[in-house]
Amino acid sequence: MKHLLKLLDLSTDEIIDILNLADQLKYEQKHGIPHHHLKGMTLGMIFQKSSTRTRVSFETGMYQLGGQALFLSSRDLQIGRGEPVQDTARVLSRYLNGIMIRTFEQSEVENLAEYGSIPIINGLTDFCHPCQVLADLQTIREYKNKLDGLKFCYIGDGNNMANSLTVGCLKVGMSVSLACPEGYHPDPRILEFAKAYDNFKLVADPKEAAADADVLYTDVWASMGQEGEAEKRKIAFKGYQINDDVMSVAKSDAMVLHCLPAHREEEITAKVFEQHAADIFDEAENRLHAQKAVMVRLMAPEK
Ligand code: CP
Ligand code: NVA
């Protein structure tokens, strides 16, 4: 594994290896066992969109691994004034040991990887959010002690989260049911990938997708960059909510996850959110551990 650009690029073994290392690093961090695998290294973090979890977990993770992280806002970089990403990649490769980038176009991340000579980590694009899904899988495995054979249900927008969750969950042997309204289905490349799996289903009815689910997941109706469509989307997504009615058809011990930030009473009720706050904030914590594992695998593969 040279980069983490999208989960489509990873094998099942590579995903499981990251989850195992994430568990080990979590144990070491909780027990005060030093794990300075990236001593003296620097991660550049380019942000073209807002972030709480991604920024803080990468920065802290890099520090815990003995390295440091640089927050690079695209407003301040020359990239924000039109310097090509191809040139930025070649310059930053001379200073840094890795780059994490959050941006709009997936092609920008792929271009950085093509022109740079250091590992590139996708910290969210409009197409996917692989770091989030690695943390999600780590959390599911912690709660359920397995991944293979579980039923995963996603309700809402066929966005970057739906895209990455579909790929990640199918690759580790889960069955995946998505409920998305017409016009808001996942990316065609994801549907093409999922076609090969007979345990994948895309339906319109949230309760049909949630039936017997072990894990329920949702995300905002309007993602970053879609703020102007928020009102239209409130109408399109009405009913695409994790609430008591949906929970009543899932398994009685089903867990509920949300990548955050959440909009209570839109994609999830405040009641269900608070009932499952332990799951959701364990999930948020695992961003730290899963990303530390990704950085170690990419930046110090010999460790
Ligand atoms: N879930 C997630 O990526 O959160 P941030 O946007 O706060 O980084
Ligand atoms: N779909 C959301 C995820 C945020 C972590 C967005 O792209 O804004």
PDB file of N, CA, C and O in Angstrom, residues 63-129:
ATOM      1  N   TYR A  63       1.606  13.418  16.586  1.00  0.00           N
ATOM      2  CA  TYR A  63       2.369  13.760  17.791  1.00  0.00           C
ATOM      3  C   TYR A  63       2.625  12.496  18.623  1.00  0.00           C
ATOM      4  O   TYR A  63       3.740  12.242  19.078  1.00  0.00           O
ATOM      5  N   GLN A  64       1.576  11.678  18.797  1.00  0.00           N
ATOM      6  CA  GLN A  64       1.724  10.451  19.598  1.00  0.00           C
ATOM      7  C   GLN A  64       2.692   9.466  18.945  1.00  0.00           C
ATOM      8  O   GLN A  64       3.279   8.623  19.622  1.00  0.00           O
ATOM      9  N   LEU A  65       2.843   9.560  17.629  1.00  0.00           N
ATOM     10  CA  LEU A  65       3.769   8.666  16.916  1.00  0.00           C
ATOM     11  C   LEU A  65       5.184   9.244  16.868  1.00  0.00           C
ATOM     12  O   LEU A  65       6.062   8.703  16.203  1.00  0.00           O
ATOM     13  N   GLY A  66       5.377  10.364  17.543  1.00  0.00           N
ATOM     14  CA  GLY A  66       6.724  10.935  17.638  1.00  0.00           C
ATOM     15  C   GLY A  66       7.054  11.925  16.540  1.00  0.00           C
ATOM     16  O   GLY A  66       8.181  12.424  16.461  1.00  0.00           O
ATOM     17  N   GLY A  67       6.087  12.213  15.677  1.00  0.00           N
ATOM     18  CA  GLY A  67       6.318  13.174  14.596  1.00  0.00           C
ATOM     19  C   GLY A  67       5.536  14.448  14.828  1.00  0.00           C
ATOM     20  O   GLY A  67       5.067  14.719  15.937  1.00  0.00           O
ATOM     21  N   GLN A  68       5.403  15.228  13.773  1.00  0.00           N
ATOM     22  CA  GLN A  68       4.621  16.461  13.893  1.00  0.00           C
ATOM     23  C   GLN A  68       3.755  16.636  12.648  1.00  0.00           C
ATOM     24  O   GLN A  68       4.018  16.032  11.599  1.00  0.00           O
ATOM     25  N   ALA A  69       2.708  17.468  12.788  1.00  0.00           N
ATOM     26  CA  ALA A  69       1.802  17.712  11.668  1.00  0.00           C
ATOM     27  C   ALA A  69       1.721  19.208  11.404  1.00  0.00           C
ATOM     28  O   ALA A  69       1.791  20.019  12.337  1.00  0.00           O
ATOM     29  N   LEU A  70       1.612  19.567  10.132  1.00  0.00           N
ATOM     30  CA  LEU A  70       1.462  20.972   9.744  1.00  0.00           C
ATOM     31  C   LEU A  70       0.067  21.177   9.184  1.00  0.00           C
ATOM     32  O   LEU A  70      -0.312  20.496   8.209  1.00  0.00           O
ATOM     33  N   PHE A  71      -0.689  22.084   9.746  1.00  0.00           N
ATOM     34  CA  PHE A  71      -2.012  22.421   9.212  1.00  0.00           C
ATOM     35  C   PHE A  71      -1.829  23.428   8.086  1.00  0.00           C
ATOM     36  O   PHE A  71      -1.287  24.516   8.294  1.00  0.00           O
ATOM     37  N   LEU A  72      -2.253  23.058   6.889  1.00  0.00           N
ATOM     38  CA  LEU A  72      -2.057  23.909   5.712  1.00  0.00           C
ATOM     39  C   LEU A  72      -3.429  24.249   5.133  1.00  0.00           C
ATOM     40  O   LEU A  72      -4.039  23.428   4.446  1.00  0.00           O
ATOM     41  N   SER A  73      -3.918  25.440   5.427  1.00  0.00           N
ATOM     42  CA  SER A  73      -5.201  25.841   4.874  1.00  0.00           C
ATOM     43  C   SER A  73      -5.006  26.248   3.422  1.00  0.00           C
ATOM     44  O   SER A  73      -4.052  26.960   3.091  1.00  0.00           O
ATOM     45  N   SER A  74      -5.900  25.798   2.558  1.00  0.00           N
ATOM     46  CA  SER A  74      -5.739  26.141   1.132  1.00  0.00           C
ATOM     47  C   SER A  74      -5.882  27.645   0.929  1.00  0.00           C
ATOM     48  O   SER A  74      -5.439  28.180  -0.081  1.00  0.00           O
ATOM     49  N   ARG A  75      -6.481  28.330   1.899  1.00  0.00           N
ATOM     50  CA  ARG A  75      -6.584  29.795   1.801  1.00  0.00           C
ATOM     51  C   ARG A  75      -5.204  30.441   1.838  1.00  0.00           C
ATOM     52  O   ARG A  75      -4.973  31.488   1.246  1.00  0.00           O
ATOM     53  N   ASP A  76      -4.274  29.800   2.558  1.00  0.00           N
ATOM     54  CA  ASP A  76      -2.946  30.393   2.722  1.00  0.00           C
ATOM     55  C   ASP A  76      -1.928  29.833   1.740  1.00  0.00           C
ATOM     56  O   ASP A  76      -0.933  30.481   1.443  1.00  0.00           O
ATOM     57  N   LEU A  77      -2.168  28.615   1.254  1.00  0.00           N
ATOM     58  CA  LEU A  77      -1.215  28.013   0.317  1.00  0.00           C
ATOM     59  C   LEU A  77      -1.370  28.673  -1.055  1.00  0.00           C
ATOM     60  O   LEU A  77      -2.445  29.168  -1.404  1.00  0.00           O
ATOM     61  N   GLN A  78      -0.337  28.581  -1.874  1.00  0.00           N
ATOM     62  CA  GLN A  78      -0.428  29.103  -3.242  1.00  0.00           C
ATOM     63  C   GLN A  78      -1.432  28.313  -4.079  1.00  0.00           C
ATOM     64  O   GLN A  78      -1.928  28.806  -5.085  1.00  0.00           O
ATOM     65  N   ILE A  79      -1.749  27.109  -3.643  1.00  0.00           N
ATOM     66  CA  ILE A  79      -2.754  26.284  -4.347  1.00  0.00           C
ATOM     67  C   ILE A  79      -4.086  27.057  -4.418  1.00  0.00           C
ATOM     68  O   ILE A  79      -4.825  26.973  -5.394  1.00  0.00           O
ATOM     69  N   GLY A  80      -4.343  27.840  -3.348  1.00  0.00           N
ATOM     70  CA  GLY A  80      -5.562  28.650  -3.299  1.00  0.00           C
ATOM     71  C   GLY A  80      -5.538  29.790  -4.317  1.00  0.00           C
ATOM     72  O   GLY A  80      -6.572  30.382  -4.625  1.00  0.00           O
ATOM     73  N   ARG A  81      -4.350  30.131  -4.832  1.00  0.00           N
ATOM     74  CA  ARG A  81      -4.238  31.189  -5.847  1.00  0.00           C
ATOM     75  C   ARG A  81      -3.972  30.598  -7.228  1.00  0.00           C
ATOM     76  O   ARG A  81      -3.622  31.307  -8.146  1.00  0.00           O
ATOM     77  N   GLY A  82      -4.134  29.267  -7.324  1.00  0.00           N
ATOM     78  CA  GLY A  82      -4.068  28.651  -8.642  1.00  0.00           C
ATOM     79  C   GLY A  82      -2.789  27.898  -8.972  1.00  0.00           C
ATOM     80  O   GLY A  82      -2.626  27.422 -10.095  1.00  0.00           O
ATOM     81  N   GLU A  83      -1.840  27.780  -8.018  1.00  0.00           N
ATOM     82  CA  GLU A  83      -0.657  26.962  -8.329  1.00  0.00           C
ATOM     83  C   GLU A  83      -1.121  25.520  -8.547  1.00  0.00           C
ATOM     84  O   GLU A  83      -1.876  24.975  -7.739  1.00  0.00           O
ATOM     85  N   PRO A  84      -0.699  24.897  -9.647  1.00  0.00           N
ATOM     86  CA  PRO A  84      -1.217  23.555  -9.960  1.00  0.00           C
ATOM     87  C   PRO A  84      -0.872  22.544  -8.876  1.00  0.00           C
ATOM     88  O   PRO A  84       0.194  22.600  -8.261  1.00  0.00           O
ATOM     89  N   VAL A  85      -1.793  21.600  -8.685  1.00  0.00           N
ATOM     90  CA  VAL A  85      -1.598  20.574  -7.667  1.00  0.00           C
ATOM     91  C   VAL A  85      -0.378  19.712  -8.013  1.00  0.00           C
ATOM     92  O   VAL A  85       0.331  19.233  -7.120  1.00  0.00           O
ATOM     93  N   GLN A  86      -0.103  19.578  -9.309  1.00  0.00           N
ATOM     94  CA  GLN A  86       1.059  18.780  -9.741  1.00  0.00           C
ATOM     95  C   GLN A  86       2.359  19.389  -9.204  1.00  0.00           C
ATOM     96  O   GLN A  86       3.287  18.671  -8.810  1.00  0.00           O
ATOM     97  N   ASP A  87       2.446  20.726  -9.209  1.00  0.00           N
ATOM     98  CA  ASP A  87       3.658  21.399  -8.718  1.00  0.00           C
ATOM     99  C   ASP A  87       3.697  21.368  -7.193  1.00  0.00           C
ATOM    100  O   ASP A  87       4.743  21.131  -6.585  1.00  0.00           O
ATOM    101  N   THR A  88       2.537  21.601  -6.588  1.00  0.00           N
ATOM    102  CA  THR A  88       2.465  21.559  -5.125  1.00  0.00           C
ATOM    103  C   THR A  88       2.926  20.191  -4.628  1.00  0.00           C
ATOM    104  O   THR A  88       3.693  20.091  -3.659  1.00  0.00           O
ATOM    105  N   ALA A  89       2.496  19.145  -5.314  1.00  0.00           N
ATOM    106  CA  ALA A  89       2.862  17.776  -4.914  1.00  0.00           C
ATOM    107  C   ALA A  89       4.370  17.593  -4.956  1.00  0.00           C
ATOM    108  O   ALA A  89       4.973  17.031  -4.034  1.00  0.00           O
ATOM    109  N   ARG A  90       5.009  18.084  -6.036  1.00  0.00           N
ATOM    110  CA  ARG A  90       6.448  17.860  -6.169  1.00  0.00           C
ATOM    111  C   ARG A  90       7.250  18.684  -5.162  1.00  0.00           C
ATOM    112  O   ARG A  90       8.280  18.250  -4.668  1.00  0.00           O
ATOM    113  N   VAL A  91       6.751  19.880  -4.845  1.00  0.00           N
ATOM    114  CA  VAL A  91       7.451  20.707  -3.856  1.00  0.00           C
ATOM    115  C   VAL A  91       7.303  20.101  -2.456  1.00  0.00           C
ATOM    116  O   VAL A  91       8.288  19.880  -1.748  1.00  0.00           O
ATOM    117  N   LEU A  92       6.061  19.793  -2.079  1.00  0.00           N
ATOM    118  CA  LEU A  92       5.837  19.305  -0.716  1.00  0.00           C
ATOM    119  C   LEU A  92       6.532  17.954  -0.489  1.00  0.00           C
ATOM    120  O   LEU A  92       6.925  17.641   0.634  1.00  0.00           O
ATOM    121  N   SER A  93       6.721  17.193  -1.560  1.00  0.00           N
ATOM    122  CA  SER A  93       7.429  15.905  -1.430  1.00  0.00           C
ATOM    123  C   SER A  93       8.878  16.098  -1.007  1.00  0.00           C
ATOM    124  O   SER A  93       9.506  15.171  -0.492  1.00  0.00           O
ATOM    125  N   ARG A  94       9.424  17.307  -1.231  1.00  0.00           N
ATOM    126  CA  ARG A  94      10.817  17.570  -0.833  1.00  0.00           C
ATOM    127  C   ARG A  94      10.948  17.900   0.655  1.00  0.00           C
ATOM    128  O   ARG A  94      12.040  17.901   1.193  1.00  0.00           O
ATOM    129  N   TYR A  95       9.802  18.265   1.301  1.00  0.00           N
ATOM    130  CA  TYR A  95       9.881  18.679   2.713  1.00  0.00           C
ATOM    131  C   TYR A  95       9.255  17.666   3.666  1.00  0.00           C
ATOM    132  O   TYR A  95       9.656  17.564   4.820  1.00  0.00           O
ATOM    133  N   LEU A  96       8.209  17.016   3.202  1.00  0.00           N
ATOM    134  CA  LEU A  96       7.347  16.246   4.107  1.00  0.00           C
ATOM    135  C   LEU A  96       7.554  14.749   3.938  1.00  0.00           C
ATOM    136  O   LEU A  96       8.141  14.296   2.950  1.00  0.00           O
ATOM    137  N   ASN A  97       6.987  13.973   4.874  1.00  0.00           N
ATOM    138  CA  ASN A  97       7.023  12.507   4.775  1.00  0.00           C
ATOM    139  C   ASN A  97       5.670  11.937   4.349  1.00  0.00           C
ATOM    140  O   ASN A  97       5.560  10.753   4.042  1.00  0.00           O
ATOM    141  N   GLY A  98       4.636  12.782   4.384  1.00  0.00           N
ATOM    142  CA  GLY A  98       3.306  12.345   3.958  1.00  0.00           C
ATOM    143  C   GLY A  98       2.383  13.542   3.888  1.00  0.00           C
ATOM    144  O   GLY A  98       2.661  14.589   4.500  1.00  0.00           O
ATOM    145  N   ILE A  99       1.296  13.398   3.099  1.00  0.00           N
ATOM    146  CA  ILE A  99       0.310  14.486   2.988  1.00  0.00           C
ATOM    147  C   ILE A  99      -1.075  13.898   3.211  1.00  0.00           C
ATOM    148  O   ILE A  99      -1.422  12.868   2.633  1.00  0.00           O
ATOM    149  N   MET A 100      -1.847  14.575   4.050  1.00  0.00           N
ATOM    150  CA  MET A 100      -3.263  14.278   4.184  1.00  0.00           C
ATOM    151  C   MET A 100      -3.995  15.439   3.506  1.00  0.00           C
ATOM    152  O   MET A 100      -3.642  16.599   3.765  1.00  0.00           O
ATOM    153  N   ILE A 101      -4.944  15.135   2.653  1.00  0.00           N
ATOM    154  CA  ILE A 101      -5.668  16.216   1.985  1.00  0.00           C
ATOM    155  C   ILE A 101      -7.172  16.005   2.069  1.00  0.00           C
ATOM    156  O   ILE A 101      -7.669  14.895   1.851  1.00  0.00           O
ATOM    157  N   ARG A 102      -7.889  17.067   2.393  1.00  0.00           N
ATOM    158  CA  ARG A 102      -9.363  17.096   2.350  1.00  0.00           C
ATOM    159  C   ARG A 102      -9.759  18.115   1.293  1.00  0.00           C
ATOM    160  O   ARG A 102      -9.420  19.301   1.401  1.00  0.00           O
ATOM    161  N   THR A 103     -10.480  17.649   0.277  1.00  0.00           N
ATOM    162  CA  THR A 103     -10.828  18.562  -0.806  1.00  0.00           C
ATOM    163  C   THR A 103     -12.138  18.132  -1.471  1.00  0.00           C
ATOM    164  O   THR A 103     -12.865  17.296  -0.939  1.00  0.00           O
ATOM    165  N   PHE A 104     -12.436  18.719  -2.607  1.00  0.00           N
ATOM    166  CA  PHE A 104     -13.695  18.439  -3.307  1.00  0.00           C
ATOM    167  C   PHE A 104     -13.523  17.284  -4.287  1.00  0.00           C
ATOM    168  O   PHE A 104     -14.077  16.215  -4.120  1.00  0.00           O
ATOM    169  N   GLU A 105     -12.693  17.502  -5.310  1.00  0.00           N
ATOM    170  CA  GLU A 105     -12.545  16.537  -6.404  1.00  0.00           C
ATOM    171  C   GLU A 105     -11.622  15.379  -6.017  1.00  0.00           C
ATOM    172  O   GLU A 105     -10.491  15.607  -5.576  1.00  0.00           O
ATOM    173  N   GLN A 106     -12.063  14.169  -6.268  1.00  0.00           N
ATOM    174  CA  GLN A 106     -11.205  13.002  -6.051  1.00  0.00           C
ATOM    175  C   GLN A 106      -9.961  13.074  -6.945  1.00  0.00           C
ATOM    176  O   GLN A 106      -8.873  12.647  -6.557  1.00  0.00           O
ATOM    177  N   SER A 107     -10.118  13.683  -8.135  1.00  0.00           N
ATOM    178  CA  SER A 107      -8.988  13.730  -9.076  1.00  0.00           C
ATOM    179  C   SER A 107      -7.820  14.539  -8.498  1.00  0.00           C
ATOM    180  O   SER A 107      -6.659  14.285  -8.816  1.00  0.00           O
ATOM    181  N   GLU A 108      -8.118  15.494  -7.618  1.00  0.00           N
ATOM    182  CA  GLU A 108      -7.045  16.289  -7.031  1.00  0.00           C
ATOM    183  C   GLU A 108      -6.160  15.408  -6.134  1.00  0.00           C
ATOM    184  O   GLU A 108      -4.930  15.532  -6.127  1.00  0.00           O
ATOM    185  N   VAL A 109      -6.801  14.526  -5.401  1.00  0.00           N
ATOM    186  CA  VAL A 109      -6.068  13.608  -4.517  1.00  0.00           C
ATOM    187  C   VAL A 109      -5.252  12.621  -5.360  1.00  0.00           C
ATOM    188  O   VAL A 109      -4.089  12.334  -5.069  1.00  0.00           O
ATOM    189  N   GLU A 110      -5.867  12.122  -6.412  1.00  0.00           N
ATOM    190  CA  GLU A 110      -5.174  11.157  -7.280  1.00  0.00           C
ATOM    191  C   GLU A 110      -3.984  11.843  -7.968  1.00  0.00           C
ATOM    192  O   GLU A 110      -2.931  11.246  -8.153  1.00  0.00           O
ATOM    193  N   ASN A 111      -4.157  13.124  -8.347  1.00  0.00           N
ATOM    194  CA  ASN A 111      -3.056  13.877  -8.980  1.00  0.00           C
ATOM    195  C   ASN A 111      -1.889  14.093  -8.029  1.00  0.00           C
ATOM    196  O   ASN A 111      -0.728  14.010  -8.424  1.00  0.00           O
ATOM    197  N   LEU A 112      -2.211  14.398  -6.777  1.00  0.00           N
ATOM    198  CA  LEU A 112      -1.143  14.569  -5.771  1.00  0.00           C
ATOM    199  C   LEU A 112      -0.312  13.293  -5.701  1.00  0.00           C
ATOM    200  O   LEU A 112       0.914  13.337  -5.665  1.00  0.00           O
ATOM    201  N   ALA A 113      -1.008  12.150  -5.698  1.00  0.00           N
ATOM    202  CA  ALA A 113      -0.312  10.862  -5.590  1.00  0.00           C
ATOM    203  C   ALA A 113       0.516  10.593  -6.837  1.00  0.00           C
ATOM    204  O   ALA A 113       1.620  10.052  -6.750  1.00  0.00           O
ATOM    205  N   GLU A 114      -0.019  10.990  -7.987  1.00  0.00           N
ATOM    206  CA  GLU A 114       0.700  10.707  -9.232  1.00  0.00           C
ATOM    207  C   GLU A 114       1.977  11.549  -9.342  1.00  0.00           C
ATOM    208  O   GLU A 114       3.028  11.049  -9.746  1.00  0.00           O
ATOM    209  N   TYR A 115       1.885  12.812  -8.944  1.00  0.00           N
ATOM    210  CA  TYR A 115       3.035  13.714  -9.134  1.00  0.00           C
ATOM    211  C   TYR A 115       3.972  13.777  -7.932  1.00  0.00           C
ATOM    212  O   TYR A 115       5.154  14.074  -8.088  1.00  0.00           O
ATOM    213  N   GLY A 116       3.453  13.511  -6.735  1.00  0.00           N
ATOM    214  CA  GLY A 116       4.319  13.547  -5.556  1.00  0.00           C
ATOM    215  C   GLY A 116       5.094  12.246  -5.426  1.00  0.00           C
ATOM    216  O   GLY A 116       4.859  11.297  -6.172  1.00  0.00           O
ATOM    217  N   SER A 117       6.004  12.218  -4.457  1.00  0.00           N
ATOM    218  CA  SER A 117       6.766  10.983  -4.251  1.00  0.00           C
ATOM    219  C   SER A 117       6.659  10.517  -2.802  1.00  0.00           C
ATOM    220  O   SER A 117       7.497   9.767  -2.313  1.00  0.00           O
ATOM    221  N   ILE A 118       5.646  10.980  -2.089  1.00  0.00           N
ATOM    222  CA  ILE A 118       5.425  10.573  -0.695  1.00  0.00           C
ATOM    223  C   ILE A 118       3.979  10.076  -0.553  1.00  0.00           C
ATOM    224  O   ILE A 118       3.145  10.358  -1.435  1.00  0.00           O
ATOM    225  N   PRO A 119       3.665   9.343   0.513  1.00  0.00           N
ATOM    226  CA  PRO A 119       2.309   8.814   0.674  1.00  0.00           C
ATOM    227  C   PRO A 119       1.257   9.926   0.782  1.00  0.00           C
ATOM    228  O   PRO A 119       1.472  10.931   1.465  1.00  0.00           O
ATOM    229  N   ILE A 120       0.127   9.706   0.115  1.00  0.00           N
ATOM    230  CA  ILE A 120      -1.002  10.647   0.156  1.00  0.00           C
ATOM    231  C   ILE A 120      -2.173   9.951   0.839  1.00  0.00           C
ATOM    232  O   ILE A 120      -2.489   8.799   0.521  1.00  0.00           O
ATOM    233  N   ILE A 121      -2.797  10.662   1.768  1.00  0.00           N
ATOM    234  CA  ILE A 121      -3.950  10.117   2.493  1.00  0.00           C
ATOM    235  C   ILE A 121      -5.162  10.996   2.197  1.00  0.00           C
ATOM    236  O   ILE A 121      -5.109  12.216   2.364  1.00  0.00           O
ATOM    237  N   ASN A 122      -6.245  10.365   1.778  1.00  0.00           N
ATOM    238  CA  ASN A 122      -7.483  11.087   1.491  1.00  0.00           C
ATOM    239  C   ASN A 122      -8.233  11.338   2.808  1.00  0.00           C
ATOM    240  O   ASN A 122      -8.701  10.405   3.450  1.00  0.00           O
ATOM    241  N   GLY A 123      -8.339  12.599   3.179  1.00  0.00           N
ATOM    242  CA  GLY A 123      -9.058  12.967   4.405  1.00  0.00           C
ATOM    243  C   GLY A 123     -10.481  13.406   4.121  1.00  0.00           C
ATOM    244  O   GLY A 123     -11.080  14.080   4.956  1.00  0.00           O
ATOM    245  N   LEU A 124     -11.021  13.033   3.019  1.00  0.00           N
ATOM    246  CA  LEU A 124     -12.405  13.258   2.535  1.00  0.00           C
ATOM    247  C   LEU A 124     -12.387  14.029   1.219  1.00  0.00           C
ATOM    248  O   LEU A 124     -11.717  15.049   1.080  1.00  0.00           O
ATOM    249  N   THR A 125     -13.118  13.465   0.269  1.00  0.00           N
ATOM    250  CA  THR A 125     -13.448  14.171  -0.980  1.00  0.00           C
ATOM    251  C   THR A 125     -14.953  14.031  -1.175  1.00  0.00           C
ATOM    252  O   THR A 125     -15.627  13.332  -0.408  1.00  0.00           O
ATOM    253  N   ASP A 126     -15.454  14.630  -2.241  1.00  0.00           N
ATOM    254  CA  ASP A 126     -16.882  14.446  -2.546  1.00  0.00           C
ATOM    255  C   ASP A 126     -17.180  12.975  -2.864  1.00  0.00           C
ATOM    256  O   ASP A 126     -18.311  12.530  -2.729  1.00  0.00           O
ATOM    257  N   PHE A 127     -16.163  12.233  -3.286  1.00  0.00           N
ATOM    258  CA  PHE A 127     -16.360  10.833  -3.680  1.00  0.00           C
ATOM    259  C   PHE A 127     -16.293   9.866  -2.498  1.00  0.00           C
ATOM    260  O   PHE A 127     -17.046   8.900  -2.439  1.00  0.00           O
ATOM    261  N   CYS A 128     -15.372  10.115  -1.574  1.00  0.00           N
ATOM    262  CA  CYS A 128     -15.205   9.097  -0.514  1.00  0.00           C
ATOM    263  C   CYS A 128     -14.541   9.651   0.751  1.00  0.00           C
ATOM    264  O   CYS A 128     -14.007  10.766   0.760  1.00  0.00           O
ATOM    265  N   HIS A 129     -14.586   8.818   1.796  1.00  0.00           N
ATOM    266  CA  HIS A 129     -14.010   9.181   3.094  1.00  0.00           C
ATOM    267  C   HIS A 129     -13.423   7.915   3.723  1.00  0.00           C
ATOM    268  O   HIS A 129     -13.935   7.386   4.712  1.00  0.00           O
TER     269      HIS A 129
END
